[in-house]
PDB file of C-alpha atoms in Angstrom:
ATOM      1  CA  UNK E   1      37.341  12.232  84.137  1.00  0.00           C
ATOM      2  CA  UNK E   2      36.664   8.793  82.671  1.00  0.00           C
ATOM      3  CA  UNK E   3      33.744   8.321  85.081  1.00  0.00           C
ATOM      4  CA  UNK E   4      32.194  11.604  83.938  1.00  0.00           C
ATOM      5  CA  UNK E   5      32.598  10.575  80.289  1.00  0.00           C
ATOM      6  CA  UNK E   6      30.947   7.192  80.978  1.00  0.00           C
ATOM      7  CA  UNK E   7      27.977   8.838  82.657  1.00  0.00           C
ATOM      8  CA  UNK E   8      27.689  11.386  79.855  1.00  0.00           C
ATOM      9  CA  UNK E   9      27.787   8.637  77.247  1.00  0.00           C
ATOM     10  CA  UNK E  10      25.082   6.696  79.070  1.00  0.00           C
ATOM     11  CA  UNK E  11      22.863   9.772  79.348  1.00  0.00           C
ATOM     12  CA  UNK E  12      23.374  10.465  75.651  1.00  0.00           C
ATOM     13  CA  UNK E  13      22.360   6.914  74.716  1.00  0.00           C
ATOM     14  CA  UNK E  14      19.271   7.044  76.934  1.00  0.00           C
ATOM     15  CA  UNK E  15      18.340  10.390  75.456  1.00  0.00           C
ATOM     16  CA  UNK E  16      18.861   9.094  71.935  1.00  0.00           C
ATOM     17  CA  UNK E  17      16.671   6.042  72.577  1.00  0.00           C
ATOM     18  CA  UNK E  18      13.976   8.197  74.105  1.00  0.00           C
ATOM     19  CA  UNK E  19      14.085  10.681  71.265  1.00  0.00           C
ATOM     20  CA  UNK E  20      13.804   7.843  68.743  1.00  0.00           C
ATOM     21  CA  UNK E  21      10.703   6.492  70.483  1.00  0.00           C
ATOM     22  CA  UNK E  22       9.145   9.951  70.681  1.00  0.00           C
ATOM     23  CA  UNK E  23      10.027  10.635  67.056  1.00  0.00           C
ATOM     24  CA  UNK E  24       8.319   7.438  65.938  1.00  0.00           C
ATOM     25  CA  UNK E  25       5.330   8.012  68.227  1.00  0.00           C
ATOM     26  CA  UNK E  26       4.509  11.410  66.724  1.00  0.00           C
ATOM     27  CA  UNK E  27       5.511  10.563  63.151  1.00  0.00           C
ATOM     28  CA  UNK E  28       1.980   9.832  61.962  1.00  0.00           C
ATOM     29  CA  UNK E  29       3.445   6.995  59.850  1.00  0.00           C
ATOM     30  CA  UNK E  30       1.474   3.798  60.647  1.00  0.00           C
ATOM     31  CA  UNK E  31       3.971   1.487  58.914  1.00  0.00           C
ATOM     32  CA  UNK E  32       6.917   2.952  60.819  1.00  0.00           C
ATOM     33  CA  UNK E  33       5.027   2.940  64.124  1.00  0.00           C
ATOM     34  CA  UNK E  34       3.985  -0.705  63.688  1.00  0.00           C
ATOM     35  CA  UNK E  35       7.480  -1.785  62.681  1.00  0.00           C
ATOM     36  CA  UNK E  36       8.942  -0.125  65.758  1.00  0.00           C
ATOM     37  CA  UNK E  37       6.192  -1.602  67.957  1.00  0.00           C
ATOM     38  CA  UNK E  38       7.274  -5.077  66.834  1.00  0.00           C
ATOM     39  CA  UNK E  39      10.909  -4.182  67.486  1.00  0.00           C
ATOM     40  CA  UNK E  40      10.196  -2.937  70.996  1.00  0.00           C
ATOM     41  CA  UNK E  41       8.124  -6.061  71.638  1.00  0.00           C
ATOM     42  CA  UNK E  42      11.010  -8.320  70.624  1.00  0.00           C
ATOM     43  CA  UNK E  43      13.295  -6.328  72.924  1.00  0.00           C
ATOM     44  CA  UNK E  44      10.765  -6.928  75.744  1.00  0.00           C
ATOM     45  CA  UNK E  45      10.127  -3.194  76.073  1.00  0.00           C
ATOM     46  CA  UNK E  46       6.443  -3.882  76.504  1.00  0.00           C
ATOM     47  CA  UNK E  47       5.301  -0.454  77.691  1.00  0.00           C
ATOM     48  CA  UNK E  48       6.637   1.235  74.564  1.00  0.00           C
ATOM     49  CA  UNK E  49       5.446  -1.550  72.299  1.00  0.00           C
ATOM     50  CA  UNK E  50       1.976  -1.313  73.822  1.00  0.00           C
ATOM     51  CA  UNK E  51       1.802   2.458  73.368  1.00  0.00           C
ATOM     52  CA  UNK E  52       2.781   2.186  69.710  1.00  0.00           C
ATOM     53  CA  UNK E  53       0.397  -0.709  69.003  1.00  0.00           C
ATOM     54  CA  UNK E  54      -2.446   1.359  70.427  1.00  0.00           C
ATOM     55  CA  UNK E  55      -1.729   4.134  67.934  1.00  0.00           C
ATOM     56  CA  UNK E  56      -2.092   1.952  64.847  1.00  0.00           C
ATOM     57  CA  UNK E  57      -4.351  -1.047  65.594  1.00  0.00           C
ATOM     58  CA  UNK E  58      -7.303   0.645  63.920  1.00  0.00           C
ATOM     59  CA  UNK E  59      -5.151   1.639  60.929  1.00  0.00           C
ATOM     60  CA  UNK E  60      -3.912  -1.907  60.271  1.00  0.00           C
ATOM     61  CA  UNK E  61      -7.310  -3.572  60.617  1.00  0.00           C
ATOM     62  CA  UNK E  62      -7.860  -5.957  57.703  1.00  0.00           C
ATOM     63  CA  UNK E  63      -4.181  -6.016  56.695  1.00  0.00           C
ATOM     64  CA  UNK E  64      -1.738  -8.943  56.867  1.00  0.00           C
ATOM     65  CA  UNK E  65       0.004  -7.445  59.908  1.00  0.00           C
ATOM     66  CA  UNK E  66      -3.184  -6.942  61.916  1.00  0.00           C
ATOM     67  CA  UNK E  67      -3.199 -10.496  63.238  1.00  0.00           C
ATOM     68  CA  UNK E  68       0.294 -10.409  64.701  1.00  0.00           C
ATOM     69  CA  UNK E  69      -0.191  -6.837  65.966  1.00  0.00           C
ATOM     70  CA  UNK E  70      -3.334  -7.714  67.926  1.00  0.00           C
ATOM     71  CA  UNK E  71      -1.776 -10.920  69.270  1.00  0.00           C
ATOM     72  CA  UNK E  72       1.362  -9.145  70.477  1.00  0.00           C
ATOM     73  CA  UNK E  73      -0.704  -6.302  71.869  1.00  0.00           C
ATOM     74  CA  UNK E  74      -2.618  -8.754  74.074  1.00  0.00           C
ATOM     75  CA  UNK E  75       0.696 -10.188  75.249  1.00  0.00           C
ATOM     76  CA  UNK E  76       2.022  -6.746  76.223  1.00  0.00           C
ATOM     77  CA  UNK E  77      -0.767  -6.549  78.805  1.00  0.00           C
ATOM     78  CA  UNK E  78       0.062 -10.053  80.024  1.00  0.00           C
ATOM     79  CA  UNK E  79       3.785  -9.331  80.370  1.00  0.00           C
ATOM     80  CA  UNK E  80       2.969  -6.151  82.287  1.00  0.00           C
ATOM     81  CA  UNK E  81       0.715  -8.188  84.618  1.00  0.00           C
ATOM     82  CA  UNK E  82      -2.417  -6.386  83.428  1.00  0.00           C
ATOM     83  CA  UNK E  83      -4.306  -9.660  83.488  1.00  0.00           C
ATOM     84  CA  UNK E  84      -7.827  -8.273  83.260  1.00  0.00           C
ATOM     85  CA  UNK E  85      -7.030  -6.393  80.055  1.00  0.00           C
ATOM     86  CA  UNK E  86      -4.918  -9.252  78.734  1.00  0.00           C
ATOM     87  CA  UNK E  87      -7.811 -11.694  79.206  1.00  0.00           C
ATOM     88  CA  UNK E  88     -10.129  -9.341  77.334  1.00  0.00           C
ATOM     89  CA  UNK E  89      -7.779  -8.873  74.365  1.00  0.00           C
ATOM     90  CA  UNK E  90      -6.849 -12.566  74.121  1.00  0.00           C
ATOM     91  CA  UNK E  91     -10.525 -13.511  74.172  1.00  0.00           C
ATOM     92  CA  UNK E  92     -11.296 -10.823  71.589  1.00  0.00           C
ATOM     93  CA  UNK E  93      -8.465 -12.126  69.392  1.00  0.00           C
ATOM     94  CA  UNK E  94      -9.713 -15.732  69.604  1.00  0.00           C
ATOM     95  CA  UNK E  95     -13.219 -14.633  68.652  1.00  0.00           C
ATOM     96  CA  UNK E  96     -12.067 -12.322  65.838  1.00  0.00           C
ATOM     97  CA  UNK E  97      -9.253 -14.231  64.137  1.00  0.00           C
ATOM     98  CA  UNK E  98     -11.046 -17.553  63.802  1.00  0.00           C
ATOM     99  CA  UNK E  99      -8.582 -19.038  61.318  1.00  0.00           C
ATOM    100  CA  UNK E 100      -5.423 -17.711  62.959  1.00  0.00           C
ATOM    101  CA  UNK E 101      -2.584 -20.037  63.855  1.00  0.00           C
ATOM    102  CA  UNK E 102      -2.510 -18.153  67.183  1.00  0.00           C
ATOM    103  CA  UNK E 103      -6.186 -18.684  68.012  1.00  0.00           C
ATOM    104  CA  UNK E 104      -5.564 -21.749  70.173  1.00  0.00           C
ATOM    105  CA  UNK E 105      -2.892 -20.001  72.198  1.00  0.00           C
ATOM    106  CA  UNK E 106      -5.052 -16.894  72.590  1.00  0.00           C
ATOM    107  CA  UNK E 107      -7.976 -18.968  73.859  1.00  0.00           C
ATOM    108  CA  UNK E 108      -5.696 -20.659  76.379  1.00  0.00           C
ATOM    109  CA  UNK E 109      -4.153 -17.377  77.499  1.00  0.00           C
ATOM    110  CA  UNK E 110      -7.568 -15.807  78.049  1.00  0.00           C
ATOM    111  CA  UNK E 111      -8.351 -18.581  80.536  1.00  0.00           C
ATOM    112  CA  UNK E 112      -4.849 -18.465  82.002  1.00  0.00           C
ATOM    113  CA  UNK E 113      -5.126 -14.735  82.725  1.00  0.00           C
ATOM    114  CA  UNK E 114      -8.255 -15.425  84.770  1.00  0.00           C
ATOM    115  CA  UNK E 115      -6.315 -18.160  86.545  1.00  0.00           C
ATOM    116  CA  UNK E 116      -3.597 -15.614  87.357  1.00  0.00           C
ATOM    117  CA  UNK E 117      -6.268 -13.360  88.883  1.00  0.00           C
ATOM    118  CA  UNK E 118      -7.688 -16.163  91.033  1.00  0.00           C
ATOM    119  CA  UNK E 119      -7.178 -15.059  94.666  1.00  0.00           C
ATOM    120  CA  UNK E 120      -6.719 -17.044  97.874  1.00  0.00           C
ATOM    121  CA  UNK E 121      -9.732 -19.191  98.757  1.00  0.00           C
ATOM    122  CA  UNK E 122     -11.095 -16.822 101.413  1.00  0.00           C
ATOM    123  CA  UNK E 123     -11.775 -14.081  98.836  1.00  0.00           C
ATOM    124  CA  UNK E 124     -14.350 -13.772  96.057  1.00  0.00           C
ATOM    125  CA  UNK E 125     -13.847 -16.564  93.520  1.00  0.00           C
ATOM    126  CA  UNK E 126     -15.455 -14.996  90.418  1.00  0.00           C
ATOM    127  CA  UNK E 127     -12.195 -15.162  88.465  1.00  0.00           C
ATOM    128  CA  UNK E 128     -11.660 -18.752  89.564  1.00  0.00           C
ATOM    129  CA  UNK E 129     -15.076 -19.750  88.249  1.00  0.00           C
ATOM    130  CA  UNK E 130     -14.453 -17.860  85.017  1.00  0.00           C
ATOM    131  CA  UNK E 131     -11.079 -19.525  84.521  1.00  0.00           C
ATOM    132  CA  UNK E 132     -12.603 -22.985  85.041  1.00  0.00           C
ATOM    133  CA  UNK E 133     -15.312 -22.227  82.481  1.00  0.00           C
ATOM    134  CA  UNK E 134     -12.799 -20.966  79.934  1.00  0.00           C
ATOM    135  CA  UNK E 135     -10.420 -23.902  80.422  1.00  0.00           C
ATOM    136  CA  UNK E 136     -13.337 -26.310  79.970  1.00  0.00           C
ATOM    137  CA  UNK E 137     -14.367 -24.441  76.815  1.00  0.00           C
ATOM    138  CA  UNK E 138     -10.773 -24.657  75.558  1.00  0.00           C
ATOM    139  CA  UNK E 139     -10.712 -28.432  76.086  1.00  0.00           C
ATOM    140  CA  UNK E 140     -13.983 -28.750  74.171  1.00  0.00           C
ATOM    141  CA  UNK E 141     -12.778 -26.578  71.286  1.00  0.00           C
ATOM    142  CA  UNK E 142      -9.261 -28.031  71.066  1.00  0.00           C
ATOM    143  CA  UNK E 143      -9.496 -31.632  72.360  1.00  0.00           C
ATOM    144  CA  UNK E 144      -6.240 -32.627  70.636  1.00  0.00           C
ATOM    145  CA  UNK E 145      -4.229 -29.695  71.923  1.00  0.00           C
ATOM    146  CA  UNK E 146      -1.042 -30.501  73.870  1.00  0.00           C
ATOM    147  CA  UNK E 147      -2.334 -28.055  76.482  1.00  0.00           C
ATOM    148  CA  UNK E 148      -5.369 -30.181  77.392  1.00  0.00           C
ATOM    149  CA  UNK E 149      -3.623 -31.951  80.267  1.00  0.00           C
ATOM    150  CA  UNK E 150      -2.372 -28.637  81.633  1.00  0.00           C
ATOM    151  CA  UNK E 151      -5.926 -27.293  81.471  1.00  0.00           C
ATOM    152  CA  UNK E 152      -7.260 -30.299  83.372  1.00  0.00           C
ATOM    153  CA  UNK E 153      -4.567 -29.905  86.019  1.00  0.00           C
ATOM    154  CA  UNK E 154      -5.387 -26.225  86.477  1.00  0.00           C
ATOM    155  CA  UNK E 155      -9.114 -26.988  86.642  1.00  0.00           C
ATOM    156  CA  UNK E 156      -8.448 -29.544  89.403  1.00  0.00           C
ATOM    157  CA  UNK E 157      -6.328 -27.004  91.270  1.00  0.00           C
ATOM    158  CA  UNK E 158      -9.036 -24.358  91.118  1.00  0.00           C
ATOM    159  CA  UNK E 159     -11.824 -26.766  92.030  1.00  0.00           C
ATOM    160  CA  UNK E 160      -9.815 -27.681  95.125  1.00  0.00           C
ATOM    161  CA  UNK E 161      -9.698 -23.990  95.994  1.00  0.00           C
ATOM    162  CA  UNK E 162     -13.472 -23.660  95.577  1.00  0.00           C
ATOM    163  CA  UNK E 163     -13.947 -26.763  97.697  1.00  0.00           C
ATOM    164  CA  UNK E 164     -11.696 -25.332 100.405  1.00  0.00           C
ATOM    165  CA  UNK E 165     -13.732 -22.123 100.383  1.00  0.00           C
ATOM    166  CA  UNK E 166     -17.004 -24.069 100.662  1.00  0.00           C
ATOM    167  CA  UNK E 167     -15.649 -26.076 103.604  1.00  0.00           C
ATOM    168  CA  UNK E 168     -14.410 -22.920 105.298  1.00  0.00           C
ATOM    169  CA  UNK E 169     -17.831 -21.288 104.930  1.00  0.00           C
ATOM    170  CA  UNK E 170     -19.565 -24.337 106.413  1.00  0.00           C
ATOM    171  CA  UNK E 171     -17.194 -24.349 109.382  1.00  0.00           C
ATOM    172  CA  UNK E 172     -17.768 -20.644 109.894  1.00  0.00           C
ATOM    173  CA  UNK E 173     -21.544 -21.160 110.091  1.00  0.00           C
ATOM    174  CA  UNK E 174     -20.968 -24.016 112.536  1.00  0.00           C
ATOM    175  CA  UNK E 175     -18.667 -21.910 114.741  1.00  0.00           C
ATOM    176  CA  UNK E 176     -21.218 -19.081 114.716  1.00  0.00           C
ATOM    177  CA  UNK E 177     -23.925 -21.579 115.777  1.00  0.00           C
ATOM    178  CA  UNK E 178     -25.900 -20.933 112.633  1.00  0.00           C
ATOM    179  CA  UNK E 179     -26.613 -24.626 112.360  1.00  0.00           C
ATOM    180  CA  UNK E 180     -29.246 -24.606 109.643  1.00  0.00           C
ATOM    181  CA  UNK E 181     -26.946 -22.577 107.365  1.00  0.00           C
ATOM    182  CA  UNK E 182     -24.094 -24.947 108.229  1.00  0.00           C
ATOM    183  CA  UNK E 183     -26.133 -27.984 107.163  1.00  0.00           C
ATOM    184  CA  UNK E 184     -27.152 -26.330 103.896  1.00  0.00           C
ATOM    185  CA  UNK E 185     -23.583 -25.228 103.169  1.00  0.00           C
ATOM    186  CA  UNK E 186     -22.116 -28.677 103.893  1.00  0.00           C
ATOM    187  CA  UNK E 187     -24.830 -30.405 101.842  1.00  0.00           C
ATOM    188  CA  UNK E 188     -23.989 -28.157  98.898  1.00  0.00           C
ATOM    189  CA  UNK E 189     -20.316 -29.018  99.308  1.00  0.00           C
ATOM    190  CA  UNK E 190     -21.028 -32.756  99.109  1.00  0.00           C
ATOM    191  CA  UNK E 191     -23.278 -32.218  96.101  1.00  0.00           C
ATOM    192  CA  UNK E 192     -20.644 -30.216  94.221  1.00  0.00           C
ATOM    193  CA  UNK E 193     -17.607 -32.213  95.401  1.00  0.00           C
ATOM    194  CA  UNK E 194     -18.780 -35.777  96.143  1.00  0.00           C
ATOM    195  CA  UNK E 195     -15.197 -37.070  96.142  1.00  0.00           C
ATOM    196  CA  UNK E 196     -13.982 -34.466  98.607  1.00  0.00           C
ATOM    197  CA  UNK E 197     -11.141 -35.665 100.864  1.00  0.00           C
ATOM    198  CA  UNK E 198     -12.970 -33.877 103.693  1.00  0.00           C
ATOM    199  CA  UNK E 199     -16.237 -35.763 103.114  1.00  0.00           C
ATOM    200  CA  UNK E 200     -15.975 -37.728 106.382  1.00  0.00           C
ATOM    201  CA  UNK E 201     -15.521 -34.623 108.531  1.00  0.00           C
ATOM    202  CA  UNK E 202     -18.207 -32.794 106.532  1.00  0.00           C
ATOM    203  CA  UNK E 203     -20.762 -35.539 107.265  1.00  0.00           C
ATOM    204  CA  UNK E 204     -19.696 -35.545 110.916  1.00  0.00           C
ATOM    205  CA  UNK E 205     -20.294 -31.784 111.148  1.00  0.00           C
ATOM    206  CA  UNK E 206     -23.637 -32.169 109.365  1.00  0.00           C
ATOM    207  CA  UNK E 207     -24.779 -34.645 112.023  1.00  0.00           C
ATOM    208  CA  UNK E 208     -23.552 -32.384 114.839  1.00  0.00           C
ATOM    209  CA  UNK E 209     -25.167 -29.311 113.264  1.00  0.00           C
ATOM    210  CA  UNK E 210     -28.415 -31.179 112.734  1.00  0.00           C
ATOM    211  CA  UNK E 211     -28.496 -32.264 116.382  1.00  0.00           C
ATOM    212  CA  UNK E 212     -27.714 -28.771 117.659  1.00  0.00           C
ATOM    213  CA  UNK E 213     -30.424 -27.370 115.394  1.00  0.00           C
ATOM    214  CA  UNK E 214     -32.880 -29.885 116.856  1.00  0.00           C
ATOM    215  CA  UNK E 215     -31.907 -28.976 120.405  1.00  0.00           C
ATOM    216  CA  UNK E 216     -32.484 -25.282 119.759  1.00  0.00           C
ATOM    217  CA  UNK E 217     -35.728 -25.632 117.778  1.00  0.00           C
ATOM    218  CA  UNK E 218     -39.225 -24.752 118.874  1.00  0.00           C
ATOM    219  CA  UNK E 219     -41.238 -27.712 120.156  1.00  0.00           C
ATOM    220  CA  UNK E 220     -43.285 -27.996 116.962  1.00  0.00           C
ATOM    221  CA  UNK E 221     -40.156 -28.710 114.887  1.00  0.00           C
ATOM    222  CA  UNK E 222     -38.158 -30.827 117.308  1.00  0.00           C
ATOM    223  CA  UNK E 223     -39.583 -34.224 116.351  1.00  0.00           C
ATOM    224  CA  UNK E 224     -38.957 -33.720 112.632  1.00  0.00           C
ATOM    225  CA  UNK E 225     -35.449 -32.415 113.184  1.00  0.00           C
ATOM    226  CA  UNK E 226     -34.422 -35.142 115.616  1.00  0.00           C
ATOM    227  CA  UNK E 227     -35.577 -37.698 113.047  1.00  0.00           C
ATOM    228  CA  UNK E 228     -33.486 -35.911 110.434  1.00  0.00           C
ATOM    229  CA  UNK E 229     -30.504 -36.023 112.801  1.00  0.00           C
ATOM    230  CA  UNK E 230     -30.909 -39.784 113.234  1.00  0.00           C
ATOM    231  CA  UNK E 231     -30.971 -40.192 109.452  1.00  0.00           C
ATOM    232  CA  UNK E 232     -27.768 -38.164 109.197  1.00  0.00           C
ATOM    233  CA  UNK E 233     -26.152 -40.322 111.871  1.00  0.00           C
ATOM    234  CA  UNK E 234     -27.182 -43.528 110.104  1.00  0.00           C
ATOM    235  CA  UNK E 235     -25.775 -42.246 106.826  1.00  0.00           C
ATOM    236  CA  UNK E 236     -22.481 -41.434 108.511  1.00  0.00           C
ATOM    237  CA  UNK E 237     -22.151 -44.792 110.290  1.00  0.00           C
ATOM    238  CA  UNK E 238     -23.002 -46.673 107.112  1.00  0.00           C
ATOM    239  CA  UNK E 239     -20.201 -44.926 105.231  1.00  0.00           C
ATOM    240  CA  UNK E 240     -17.612 -44.719 108.027  1.00  0.00           C
ATOM    241  CA  UNK E 241     -18.240 -47.482 110.579  1.00  0.00           C
ATOM    242  CA  UNK E 242     -14.615 -47.369 111.784  1.00  0.00           C
ATOM    243  CA  UNK E 243     -14.345 -43.587 111.905  1.00  0.00           C
ATOM    244  CA  UNK E 244     -12.780 -41.809 114.866  1.00  0.00           C
ATOM    245  CA  UNK E 245     -16.074 -39.896 115.027  1.00  0.00           C
ATOM    246  CA  UNK E 246     -18.213 -43.069 115.129  1.00  0.00           C
ATOM    247  CA  UNK E 247     -18.638 -43.171 118.921  1.00  0.00           C
ATOM    248  CA  UNK E 248     -19.719 -39.533 119.079  1.00  0.00           C
ATOM    249  CA  UNK E 249     -22.143 -40.043 116.196  1.00  0.00           C
ATOM    250  CA  UNK E 250     -23.683 -43.069 117.969  1.00  0.00           C
ATOM    251  CA  UNK E 251     -24.121 -40.923 121.079  1.00  0.00           C
ATOM    252  CA  UNK E 252     -25.854 -38.217 119.018  1.00  0.00           C
ATOM    253  CA  UNK E 253     -28.136 -40.857 117.518  1.00  0.00           C
ATOM    254  CA  UNK E 254     -28.975 -42.210 120.984  1.00  0.00           C
ATOM    255  CA  UNK E 255     -29.673 -38.739 122.374  1.00  0.00           C
ATOM    256  CA  UNK E 256     -31.920 -37.909 119.408  1.00  0.00           C
ATOM    257  CA  UNK E 257     -33.822 -41.166 119.838  1.00  0.00           C
ATOM    258  CA  UNK E 258     -34.308 -40.473 123.534  1.00  0.00           C
ATOM    259  CA  UNK E 259     -35.387 -36.900 122.822  1.00  0.00           C
ATOM    260  CA  UNK E 260     -38.116 -38.174 120.482  1.00  0.00           C
ATOM    261  CA  UNK E 261     -39.344 -40.591 123.185  1.00  0.00           C
ATOM    262  CA  UNK E 262     -39.453 -37.770 125.709  1.00  0.00           C
ATOM    263  CA  UNK E 263     -41.428 -35.612 123.289  1.00  0.00           C
ATOM    264  CA  UNK E 264     -43.977 -38.397 122.804  1.00  0.00           C
ATOM    265  CA  UNK E 265     -44.350 -38.851 126.568  1.00  0.00           C
ATOM    266  CA  UNK E 266     -44.866 -35.148 127.013  1.00  0.00           C
ATOM    267  CA  UNK E 267     -47.558 -35.110 124.320  1.00  0.00           C
ATOM    268  CA  UNK E 268     -49.370 -38.044 125.926  1.00  0.00           C
ATOM    269  CA  UNK E 269     -49.348 -36.383 129.321  1.00  0.00           C
ATOM    270  CA  UNK E 270     -50.963 -33.190 128.005  1.00  0.00           C
TER     271      UNK E 270
END
């Protein structure tokens, strides 16, 4: 008996809450709808708050409550993990409400939403690039913000992800024996990330790729490419004379040098 009464009471309360929301939603009263949207937002009922904000954002444009309504509306998308929409509305807020006390936070959140959409390094990194750009823009616009250090930390994190992707792509080309593409990919990595912790292995793989490319080239290109390989080997040994790869790199250099001598002998004999 008591259990049935408890369930009935709960159903009545749920029904009452629902009917209140529906009553407000169809009331056609912008002030009431906005007030309730704020209330639902504070209660963390973001779906309902979002639905009500959407009904009245155009009506409150230019009023004192428009700023807070648009800011909270952007946050409803964020709290519901709708990061693409949240990024759009935060960015729109920052560009529209130039003098708002919330502009700095909106600018940060726009970048942060792109950060939240940044996938694992093996996937497309468009959102990662966009987040980096927006965090850098934030630092330029708000250099005294307490969030600057957080932005720099997140930028470093995402650059490491891009670097990991670049290294993975270079290794893939190497494993597929596409040596020219491997060299280009690894060169780009060193250009974009000169302080990479993988720089030693990258230069080692460049030398190996360059040698393999030379070995598999047509006769007309062999001399040039073996010379390039020797240059790559010299660069490596100059930077990492004590490397665990040093012996192998010296062997590659010696083989390239001998290959050039053999080519010259062959040319003289023809």
